[in-house]
Tab-separated table of C-alpha atoms and ligand atoms in Angstrom:
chain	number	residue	atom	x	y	z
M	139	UNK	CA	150.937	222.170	5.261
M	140	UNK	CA	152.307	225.879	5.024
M	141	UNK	CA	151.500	227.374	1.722
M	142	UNK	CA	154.619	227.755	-0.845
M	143	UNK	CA	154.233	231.637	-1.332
M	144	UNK	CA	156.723	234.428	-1.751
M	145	UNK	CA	154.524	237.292	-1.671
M	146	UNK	CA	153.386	236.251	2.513
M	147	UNK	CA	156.250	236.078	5.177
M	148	UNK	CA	154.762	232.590	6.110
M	149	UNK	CA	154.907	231.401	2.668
M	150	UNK	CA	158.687	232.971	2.688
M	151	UNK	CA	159.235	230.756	5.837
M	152	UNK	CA	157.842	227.743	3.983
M	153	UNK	CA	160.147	228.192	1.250
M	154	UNK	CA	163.170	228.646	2.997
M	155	UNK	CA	161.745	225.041	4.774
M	156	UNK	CA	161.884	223.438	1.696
M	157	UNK	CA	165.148	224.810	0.430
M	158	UNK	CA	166.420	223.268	3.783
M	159	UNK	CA	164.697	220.202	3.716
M	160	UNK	CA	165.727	219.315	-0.153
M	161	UNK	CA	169.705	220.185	0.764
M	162	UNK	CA	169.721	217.954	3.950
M	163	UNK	CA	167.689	214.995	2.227
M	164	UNK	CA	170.332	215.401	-0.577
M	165	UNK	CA	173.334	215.145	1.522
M	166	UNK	CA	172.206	212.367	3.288
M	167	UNK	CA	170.486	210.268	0.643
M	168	UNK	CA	174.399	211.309	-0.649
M	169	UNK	CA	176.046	209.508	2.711
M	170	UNK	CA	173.974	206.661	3.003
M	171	UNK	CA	174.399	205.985	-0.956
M	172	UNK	CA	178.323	205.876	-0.015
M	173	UNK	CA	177.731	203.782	2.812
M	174	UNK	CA	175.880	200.992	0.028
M	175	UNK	CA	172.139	201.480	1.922
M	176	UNK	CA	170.575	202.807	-1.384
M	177	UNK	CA	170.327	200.793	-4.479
M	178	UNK	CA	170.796	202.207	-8.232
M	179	UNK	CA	172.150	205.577	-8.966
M	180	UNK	CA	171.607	209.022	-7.277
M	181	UNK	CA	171.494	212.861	-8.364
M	182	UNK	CA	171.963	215.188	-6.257
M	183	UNK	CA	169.926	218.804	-6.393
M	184	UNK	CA	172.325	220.289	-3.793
M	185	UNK	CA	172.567	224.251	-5.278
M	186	UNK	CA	169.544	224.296	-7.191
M	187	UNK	CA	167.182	224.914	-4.807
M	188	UNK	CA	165.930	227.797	-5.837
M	189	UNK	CA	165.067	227.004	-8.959
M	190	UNK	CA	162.051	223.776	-8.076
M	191	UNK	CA	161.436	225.860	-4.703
M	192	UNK	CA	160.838	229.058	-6.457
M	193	UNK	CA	159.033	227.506	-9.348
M	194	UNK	CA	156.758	225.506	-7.372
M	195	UNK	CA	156.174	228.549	-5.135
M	196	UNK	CA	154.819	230.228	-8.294
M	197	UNK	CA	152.322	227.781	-8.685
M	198	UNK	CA	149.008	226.620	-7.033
M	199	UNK	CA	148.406	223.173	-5.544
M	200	UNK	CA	147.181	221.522	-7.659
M	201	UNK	CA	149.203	222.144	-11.322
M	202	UNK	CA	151.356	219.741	-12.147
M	203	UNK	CA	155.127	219.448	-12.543
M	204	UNK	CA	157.107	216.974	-14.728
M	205	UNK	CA	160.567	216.109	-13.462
M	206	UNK	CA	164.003	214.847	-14.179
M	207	UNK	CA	166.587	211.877	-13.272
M	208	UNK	CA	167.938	215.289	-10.642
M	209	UNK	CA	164.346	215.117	-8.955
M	210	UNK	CA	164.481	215.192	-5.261
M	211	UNK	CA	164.688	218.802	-4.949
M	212	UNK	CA	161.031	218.743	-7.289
M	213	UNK	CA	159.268	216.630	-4.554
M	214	UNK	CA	160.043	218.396	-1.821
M	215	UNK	CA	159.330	221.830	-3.288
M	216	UNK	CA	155.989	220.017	-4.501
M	217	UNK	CA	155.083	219.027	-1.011
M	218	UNK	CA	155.970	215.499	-0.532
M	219	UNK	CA	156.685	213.478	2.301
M	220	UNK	CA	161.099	213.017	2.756
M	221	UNK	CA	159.711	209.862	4.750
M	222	UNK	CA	157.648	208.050	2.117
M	223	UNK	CA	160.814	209.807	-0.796
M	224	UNK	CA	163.736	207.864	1.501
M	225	UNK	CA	161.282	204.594	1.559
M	226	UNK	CA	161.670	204.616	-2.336
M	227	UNK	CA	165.227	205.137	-2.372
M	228	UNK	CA	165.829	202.356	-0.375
M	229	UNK	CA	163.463	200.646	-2.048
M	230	UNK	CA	160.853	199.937	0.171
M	231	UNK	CA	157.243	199.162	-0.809
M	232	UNK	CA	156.395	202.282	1.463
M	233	UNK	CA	158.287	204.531	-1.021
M	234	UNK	CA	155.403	206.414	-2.970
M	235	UNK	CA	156.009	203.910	-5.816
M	236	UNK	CA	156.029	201.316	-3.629
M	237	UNK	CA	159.472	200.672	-3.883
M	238	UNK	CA	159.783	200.068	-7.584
M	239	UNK	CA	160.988	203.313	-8.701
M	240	UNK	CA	163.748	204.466	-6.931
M	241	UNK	CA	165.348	207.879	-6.849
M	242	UNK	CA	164.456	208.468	-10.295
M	243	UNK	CA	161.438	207.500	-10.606
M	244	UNK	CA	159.187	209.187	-7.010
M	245	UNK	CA	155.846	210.167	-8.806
M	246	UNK	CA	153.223	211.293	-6.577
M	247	UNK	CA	149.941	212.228	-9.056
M	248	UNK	CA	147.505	213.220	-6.338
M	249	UNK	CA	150.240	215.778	-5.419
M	250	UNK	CA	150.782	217.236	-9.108
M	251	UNK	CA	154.161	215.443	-9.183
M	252	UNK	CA	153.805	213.606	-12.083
M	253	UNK	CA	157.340	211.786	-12.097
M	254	UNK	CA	160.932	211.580	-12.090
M	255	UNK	CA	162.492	209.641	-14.863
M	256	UNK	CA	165.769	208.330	-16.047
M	257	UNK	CA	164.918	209.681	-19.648
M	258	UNK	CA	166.697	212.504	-20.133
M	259	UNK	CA	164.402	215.672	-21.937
M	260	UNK	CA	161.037	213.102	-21.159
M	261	UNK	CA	160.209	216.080	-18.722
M	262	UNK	CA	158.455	218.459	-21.317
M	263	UNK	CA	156.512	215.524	-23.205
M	264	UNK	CA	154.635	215.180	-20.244
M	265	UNK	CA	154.147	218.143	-19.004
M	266	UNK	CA	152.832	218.971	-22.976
M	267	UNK	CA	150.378	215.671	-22.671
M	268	UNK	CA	149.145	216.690	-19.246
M	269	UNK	CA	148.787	220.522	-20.467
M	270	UNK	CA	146.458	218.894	-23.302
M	271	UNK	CA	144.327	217.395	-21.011
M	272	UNK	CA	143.523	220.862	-18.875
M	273	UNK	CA	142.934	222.538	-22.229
M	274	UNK	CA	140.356	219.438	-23.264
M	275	UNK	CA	138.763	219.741	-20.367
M	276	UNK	CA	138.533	223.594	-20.234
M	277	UNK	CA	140.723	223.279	-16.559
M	278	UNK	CA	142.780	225.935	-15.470
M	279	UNK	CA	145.785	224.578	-13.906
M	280	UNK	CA	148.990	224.753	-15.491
M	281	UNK	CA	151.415	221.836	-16.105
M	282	UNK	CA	155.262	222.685	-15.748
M	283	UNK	CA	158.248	220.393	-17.417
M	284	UNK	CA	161.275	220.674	-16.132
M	285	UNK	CA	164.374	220.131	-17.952
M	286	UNK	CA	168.241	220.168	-17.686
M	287	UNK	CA	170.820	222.455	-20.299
M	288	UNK	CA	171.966	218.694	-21.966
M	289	UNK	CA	168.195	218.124	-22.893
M	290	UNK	CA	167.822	221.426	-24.588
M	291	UNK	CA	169.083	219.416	-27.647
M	292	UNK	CA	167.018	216.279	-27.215
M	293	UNK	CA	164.384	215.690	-30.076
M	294	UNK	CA	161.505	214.846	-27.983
M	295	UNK	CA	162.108	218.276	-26.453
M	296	UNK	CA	161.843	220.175	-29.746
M	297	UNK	CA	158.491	217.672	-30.269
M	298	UNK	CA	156.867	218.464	-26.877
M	299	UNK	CA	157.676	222.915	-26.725
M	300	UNK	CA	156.458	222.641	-30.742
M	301	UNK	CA	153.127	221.087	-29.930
M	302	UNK	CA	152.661	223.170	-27.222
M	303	UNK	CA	153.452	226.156	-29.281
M	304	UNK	CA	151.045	225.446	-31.498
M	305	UNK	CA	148.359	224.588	-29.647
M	306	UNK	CA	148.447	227.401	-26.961
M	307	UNK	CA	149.038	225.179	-24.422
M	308	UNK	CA	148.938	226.143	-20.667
M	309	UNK	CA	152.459	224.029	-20.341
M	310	UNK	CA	155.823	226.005	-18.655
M	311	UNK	CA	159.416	224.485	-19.183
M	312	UNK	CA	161.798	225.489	-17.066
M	313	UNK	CA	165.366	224.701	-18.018
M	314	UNK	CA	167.867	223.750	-14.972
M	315	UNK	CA	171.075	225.249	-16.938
M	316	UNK	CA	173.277	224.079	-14.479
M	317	UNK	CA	176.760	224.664	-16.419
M	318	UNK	CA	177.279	220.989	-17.117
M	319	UNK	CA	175.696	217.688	-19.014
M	320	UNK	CA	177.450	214.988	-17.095
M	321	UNK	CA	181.111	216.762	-17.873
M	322	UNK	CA	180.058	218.211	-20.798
M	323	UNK	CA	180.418	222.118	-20.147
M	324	UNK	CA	177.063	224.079	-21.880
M	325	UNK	CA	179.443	226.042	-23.848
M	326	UNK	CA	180.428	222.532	-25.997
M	327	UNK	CA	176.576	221.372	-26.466
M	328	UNK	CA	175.323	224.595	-27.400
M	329	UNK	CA	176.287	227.451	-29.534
M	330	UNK	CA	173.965	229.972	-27.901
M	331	UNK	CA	174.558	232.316	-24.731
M	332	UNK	CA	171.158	232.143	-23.682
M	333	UNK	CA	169.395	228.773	-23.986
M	334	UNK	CA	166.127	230.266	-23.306
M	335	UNK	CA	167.013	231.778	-27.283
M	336	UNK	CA	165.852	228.523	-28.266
M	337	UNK	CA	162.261	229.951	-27.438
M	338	UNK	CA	162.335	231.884	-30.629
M	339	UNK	CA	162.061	228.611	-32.900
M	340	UNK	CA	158.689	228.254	-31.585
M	341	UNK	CA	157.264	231.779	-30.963
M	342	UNK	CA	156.892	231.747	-27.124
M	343	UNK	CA	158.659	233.717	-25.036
M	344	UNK	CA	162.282	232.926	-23.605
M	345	UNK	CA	163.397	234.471	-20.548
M	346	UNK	CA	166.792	233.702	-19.056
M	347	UNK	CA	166.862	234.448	-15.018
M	348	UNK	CA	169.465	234.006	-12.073
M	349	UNK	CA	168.626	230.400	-10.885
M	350	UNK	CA	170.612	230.933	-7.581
M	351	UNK	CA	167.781	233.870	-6.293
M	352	UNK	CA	164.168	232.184	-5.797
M	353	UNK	CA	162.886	235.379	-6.785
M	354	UNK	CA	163.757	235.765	-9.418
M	355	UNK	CA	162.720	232.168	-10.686
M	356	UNK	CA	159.117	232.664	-8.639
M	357	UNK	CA	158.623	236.146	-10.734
M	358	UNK	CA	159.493	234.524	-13.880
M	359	UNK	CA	157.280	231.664	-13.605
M	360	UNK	CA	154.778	233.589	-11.715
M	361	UNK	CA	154.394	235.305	-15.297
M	362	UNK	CA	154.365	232.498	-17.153
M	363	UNK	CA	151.527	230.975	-15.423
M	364	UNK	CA	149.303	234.085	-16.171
M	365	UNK	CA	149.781	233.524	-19.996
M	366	UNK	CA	149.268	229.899	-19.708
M	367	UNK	CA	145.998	230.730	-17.885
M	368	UNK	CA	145.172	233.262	-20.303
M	369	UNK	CA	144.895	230.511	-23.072
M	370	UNK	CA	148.324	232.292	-24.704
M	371	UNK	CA	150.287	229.205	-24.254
M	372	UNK	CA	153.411	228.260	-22.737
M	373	UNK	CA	156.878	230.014	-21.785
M	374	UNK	CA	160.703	228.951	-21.322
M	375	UNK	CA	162.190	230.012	-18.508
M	376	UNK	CA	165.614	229.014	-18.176
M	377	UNK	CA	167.039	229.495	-14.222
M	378	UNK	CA	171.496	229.199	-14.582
M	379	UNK	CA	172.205	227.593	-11.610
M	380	UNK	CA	174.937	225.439	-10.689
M	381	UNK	CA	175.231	221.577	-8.913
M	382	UNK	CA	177.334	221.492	-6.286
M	383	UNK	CA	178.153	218.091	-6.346
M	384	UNK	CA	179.309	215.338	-9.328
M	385	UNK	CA	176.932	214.526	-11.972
M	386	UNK	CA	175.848	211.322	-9.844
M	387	UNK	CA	177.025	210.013	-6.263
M	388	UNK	CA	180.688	208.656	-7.034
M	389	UNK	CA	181.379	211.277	-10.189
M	390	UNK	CA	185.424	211.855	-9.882
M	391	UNK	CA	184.777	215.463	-11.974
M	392	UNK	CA	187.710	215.721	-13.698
M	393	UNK	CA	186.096	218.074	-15.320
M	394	UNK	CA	186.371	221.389	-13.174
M	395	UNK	CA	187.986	222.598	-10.275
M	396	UNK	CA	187.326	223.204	-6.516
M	397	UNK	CA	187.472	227.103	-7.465
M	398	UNK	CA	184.660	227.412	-10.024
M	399	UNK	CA	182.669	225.168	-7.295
M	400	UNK	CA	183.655	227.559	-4.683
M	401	UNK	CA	182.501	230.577	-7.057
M	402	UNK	CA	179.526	229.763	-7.345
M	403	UNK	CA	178.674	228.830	-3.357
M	404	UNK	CA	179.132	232.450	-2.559
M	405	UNK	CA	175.766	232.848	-4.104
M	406	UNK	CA	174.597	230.243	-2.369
M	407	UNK	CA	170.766	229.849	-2.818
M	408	UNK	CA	169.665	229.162	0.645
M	409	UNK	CA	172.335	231.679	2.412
M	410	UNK	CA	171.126	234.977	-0.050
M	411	UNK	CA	167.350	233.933	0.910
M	412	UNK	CA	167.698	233.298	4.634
M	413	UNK	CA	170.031	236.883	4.725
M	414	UNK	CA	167.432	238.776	3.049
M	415	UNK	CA	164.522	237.300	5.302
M	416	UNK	CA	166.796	238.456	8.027
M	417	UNK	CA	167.428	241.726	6.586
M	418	UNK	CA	163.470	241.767	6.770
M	419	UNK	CA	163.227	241.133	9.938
M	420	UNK	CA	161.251	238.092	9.305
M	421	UNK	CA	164.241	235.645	10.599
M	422	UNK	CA	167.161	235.822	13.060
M	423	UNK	CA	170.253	233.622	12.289
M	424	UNK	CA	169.141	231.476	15.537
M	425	UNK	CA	165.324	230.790	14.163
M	426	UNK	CA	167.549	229.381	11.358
M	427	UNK	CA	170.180	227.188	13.589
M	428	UNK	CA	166.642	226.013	14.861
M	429	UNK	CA	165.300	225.260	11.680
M	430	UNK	CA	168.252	223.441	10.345
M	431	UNK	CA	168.494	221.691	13.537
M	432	UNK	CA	164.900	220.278	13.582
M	433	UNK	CA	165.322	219.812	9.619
M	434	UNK	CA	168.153	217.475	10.504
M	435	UNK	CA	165.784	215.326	12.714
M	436	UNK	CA	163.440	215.418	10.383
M	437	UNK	CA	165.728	213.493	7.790
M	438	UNK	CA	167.403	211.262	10.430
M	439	UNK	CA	163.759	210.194	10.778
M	440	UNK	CA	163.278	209.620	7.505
M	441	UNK	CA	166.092	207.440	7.183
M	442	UNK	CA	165.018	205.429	9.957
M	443	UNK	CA	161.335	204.992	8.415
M	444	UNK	CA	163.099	203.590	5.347
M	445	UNK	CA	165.938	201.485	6.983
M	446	UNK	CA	162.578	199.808	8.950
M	447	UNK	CA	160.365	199.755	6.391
M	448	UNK	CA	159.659	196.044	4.311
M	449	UNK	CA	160.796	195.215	1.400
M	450	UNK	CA	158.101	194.945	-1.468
M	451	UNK	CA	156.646	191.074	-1.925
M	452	UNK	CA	158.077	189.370	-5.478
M	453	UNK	CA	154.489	189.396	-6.922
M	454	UNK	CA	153.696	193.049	-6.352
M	455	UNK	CA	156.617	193.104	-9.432
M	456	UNK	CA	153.236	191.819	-11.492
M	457	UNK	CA	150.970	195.090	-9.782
M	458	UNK	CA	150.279	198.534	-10.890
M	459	UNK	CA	151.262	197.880	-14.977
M	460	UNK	CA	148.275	197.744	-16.250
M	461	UNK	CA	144.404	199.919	-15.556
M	462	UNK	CA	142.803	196.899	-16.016
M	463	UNK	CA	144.908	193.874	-15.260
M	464	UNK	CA	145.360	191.271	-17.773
M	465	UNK	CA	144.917	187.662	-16.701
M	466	UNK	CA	147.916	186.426	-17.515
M	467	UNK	CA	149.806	188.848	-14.800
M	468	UNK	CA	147.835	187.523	-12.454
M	469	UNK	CA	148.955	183.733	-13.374
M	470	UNK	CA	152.485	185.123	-13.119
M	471	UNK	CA	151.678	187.286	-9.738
M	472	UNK	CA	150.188	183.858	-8.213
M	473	UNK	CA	153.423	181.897	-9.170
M	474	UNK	CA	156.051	184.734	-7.751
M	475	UNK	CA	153.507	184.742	-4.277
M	476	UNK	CA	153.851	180.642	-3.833
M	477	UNK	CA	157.772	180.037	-4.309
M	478	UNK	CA	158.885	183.398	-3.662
M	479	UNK	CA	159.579	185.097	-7.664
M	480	UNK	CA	161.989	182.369	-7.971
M	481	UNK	CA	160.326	180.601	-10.806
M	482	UNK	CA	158.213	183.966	-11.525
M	483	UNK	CA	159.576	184.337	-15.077
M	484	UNK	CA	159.767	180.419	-15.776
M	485	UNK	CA	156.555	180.262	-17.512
M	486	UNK	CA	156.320	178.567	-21.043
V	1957	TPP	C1	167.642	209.917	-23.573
V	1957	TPP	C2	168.843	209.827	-22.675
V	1957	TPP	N1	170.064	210.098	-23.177
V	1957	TPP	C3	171.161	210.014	-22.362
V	1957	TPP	C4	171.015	209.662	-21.043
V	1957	TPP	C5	172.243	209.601	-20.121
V	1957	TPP	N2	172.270	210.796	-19.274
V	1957	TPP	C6	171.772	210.788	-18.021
V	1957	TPP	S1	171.864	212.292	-17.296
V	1957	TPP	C7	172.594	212.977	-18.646
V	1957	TPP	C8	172.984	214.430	-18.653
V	1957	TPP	C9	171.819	215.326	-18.567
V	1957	TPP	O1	172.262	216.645	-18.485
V	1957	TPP	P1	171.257	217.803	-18.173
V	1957	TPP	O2	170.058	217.666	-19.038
V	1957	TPP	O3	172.028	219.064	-18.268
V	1957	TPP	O4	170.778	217.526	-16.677
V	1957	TPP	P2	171.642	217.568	-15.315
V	1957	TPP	O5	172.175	216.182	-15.096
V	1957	TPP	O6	172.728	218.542	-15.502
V	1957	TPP	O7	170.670	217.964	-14.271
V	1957	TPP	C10	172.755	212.038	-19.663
V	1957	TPP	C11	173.344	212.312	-20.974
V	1957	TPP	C12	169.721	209.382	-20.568
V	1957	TPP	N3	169.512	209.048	-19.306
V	1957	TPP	N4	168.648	209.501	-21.391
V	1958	MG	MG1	172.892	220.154	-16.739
């Protein structure tokens, strides 16, 4: 794989990949949610690419990220595989959880990508545990939580940027301010211009940057990693960005209008990046057609994997809870394996 890297034109290529790859997986996994393929809920990251492209491009391989319930775009800037991500959308026991997470929960820990989750603000406790365990072990990666405008306000937030305050923890938390939690406008949940004010409370510094330009993010974050490595503990970086579409698949948005959407696509993320790596001479507008093009075939074979792929077995509903397995589990794994999970919970 290409390294994620702004300051090389093949890293520049790479991230303009990625930017691609999460908006077509998005709008897809969008379509064949509508068309009833994909169980549960789904989030869409479409117009925030820059923000988990440019952070992750700002890191090394192997930190660590911490993600939200919005979490596609995350895994793809992270590196992972759209095949195995569309396996656990649909899911099926390829999917990287084995088809028992779902689109809000891909985790892939070898990668760094510690997890998606439906808890909204459970981003930064992780990200503060994992940042512990660097520090214990004298490590020097960093650990990055990410975190939407409505979880600013979330307690286990406050917990999680407080403990890594205080213990000069190499953790980052990057805020997604993307205008809106669900329909709630930022301007109703928060009586502050700049969320990344909130940095104050806890003596770390709070930088506020255009989330649309992956510059801009990559800089920010860039910096932030350098005083997390330093051992002078974490940063907020909040990135204002904006989500193209509802707050899930489905949302009727009564809550804006077609012109602040259309606003905000003239500084579209992908579009600004792929005009200035023209400008550079590093692209022509048919490398991109190209790109898109093979992108698209990319995802259509992604879709395929997943549509093929097997279901996971009743039992394997007993697997992966537990480091060591208690016996019990296994009784109740044995009894889902012989008559199918039918009588799987039955047991008195
Ligand atoms: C602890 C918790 N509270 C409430 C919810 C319901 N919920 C899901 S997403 C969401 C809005 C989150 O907004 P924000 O943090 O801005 O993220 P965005 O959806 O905009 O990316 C809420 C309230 C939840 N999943 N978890
Ligand atoms: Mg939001």
């Amino acid at each position: 794989m290409t390294e994620l890297d702004l300051d090389s034109a093949d890293g520049r290529q790479e991230a303009l990949r990625r930017m691609v790859t999460i908006r077509a997986f998005d709008q897809e996994a969008g379509n064949r949610f509508a068309d009833g393929e994909i169980p549960g809920f789904v989030h869409l990251y479409i117009g925030e690419e820059a923000v988990g492209v440019g952070t992750c491009a700002a890191l090394e391989s192997d930190d660590y990220i911490a993600s939200t319930h919005r979490g596609h775009g995350h895994c793809i800037a992270k590196g992972l595989d759209p095949k195995y991500m569309m396996a656990e959308l649909y899911g099926k026991a390829e999917g990287y959880c084995n088809g028992k997470g779902g689109s809000m929960h891909i985790a892939d820990v070898d990668a760094g990508m510690l997890g998606a989750n439906g808890i909204v603000g459970a981003g930064p406790p992780m990200a503060t545990g994992a940042a512990l365990s660097i520090d214990y072990q004298d490590r020097d990666e960093v650990a990055v939580g990410f975190l939407g405008d409505g979880a600013v306000a979330q307690g286990q937030v406050h917990e999680a940027i407080n403990l890594a305050s205080t213990w000069d923890l190499p953790a980052i938390f990057v805020v997604e301010n993307n205008h809106y939690g669900e329909g709630t406008p930022v301007e109703k949940q928060h009586n502050l211009d700049n969320l990344s004010d909130t940095a104050q409370a806890y003596d770390i510094p709070g930088v506020t940057v255009d989330g649309m330009d992956i510059t801009a993010v990559a800089e920010a974050v860039a910096e932030a990693r350098d005083r997390a490595r330093a051992g002078d503990g974490p940063t907020m970086v909040e990135a204002q960005t904006y989500r193209y579409r509802g707050h899930y698949e489905g949302d009727e948005e009564p809550y804006r209008d077609d012109d602040e959407i259309e606003r905000w696509k003239e500084q579209d993320p992908i579009e600004s990046f792929k005009d200035r790596l023209i400008e550079r001479g590093e692209l022509t507008q048919e490398e991109f057609d190209d790109l898109e093009s093979e992108i698209e075939s990319t995802i259509d074979d992604a879709i395929e994997y997943a549509q093929a792929a097997d279901y996971p077995e009743p039992s394997a509903a007993y697997e992966d809870m537990f480091v060591d397995q208690p016996p019990e589990l296994q009784h109740f794994a044995n009894v889902a394996r012989t008559d199918g999970g039918a009588n799987g919970g039955d047991h008195r």
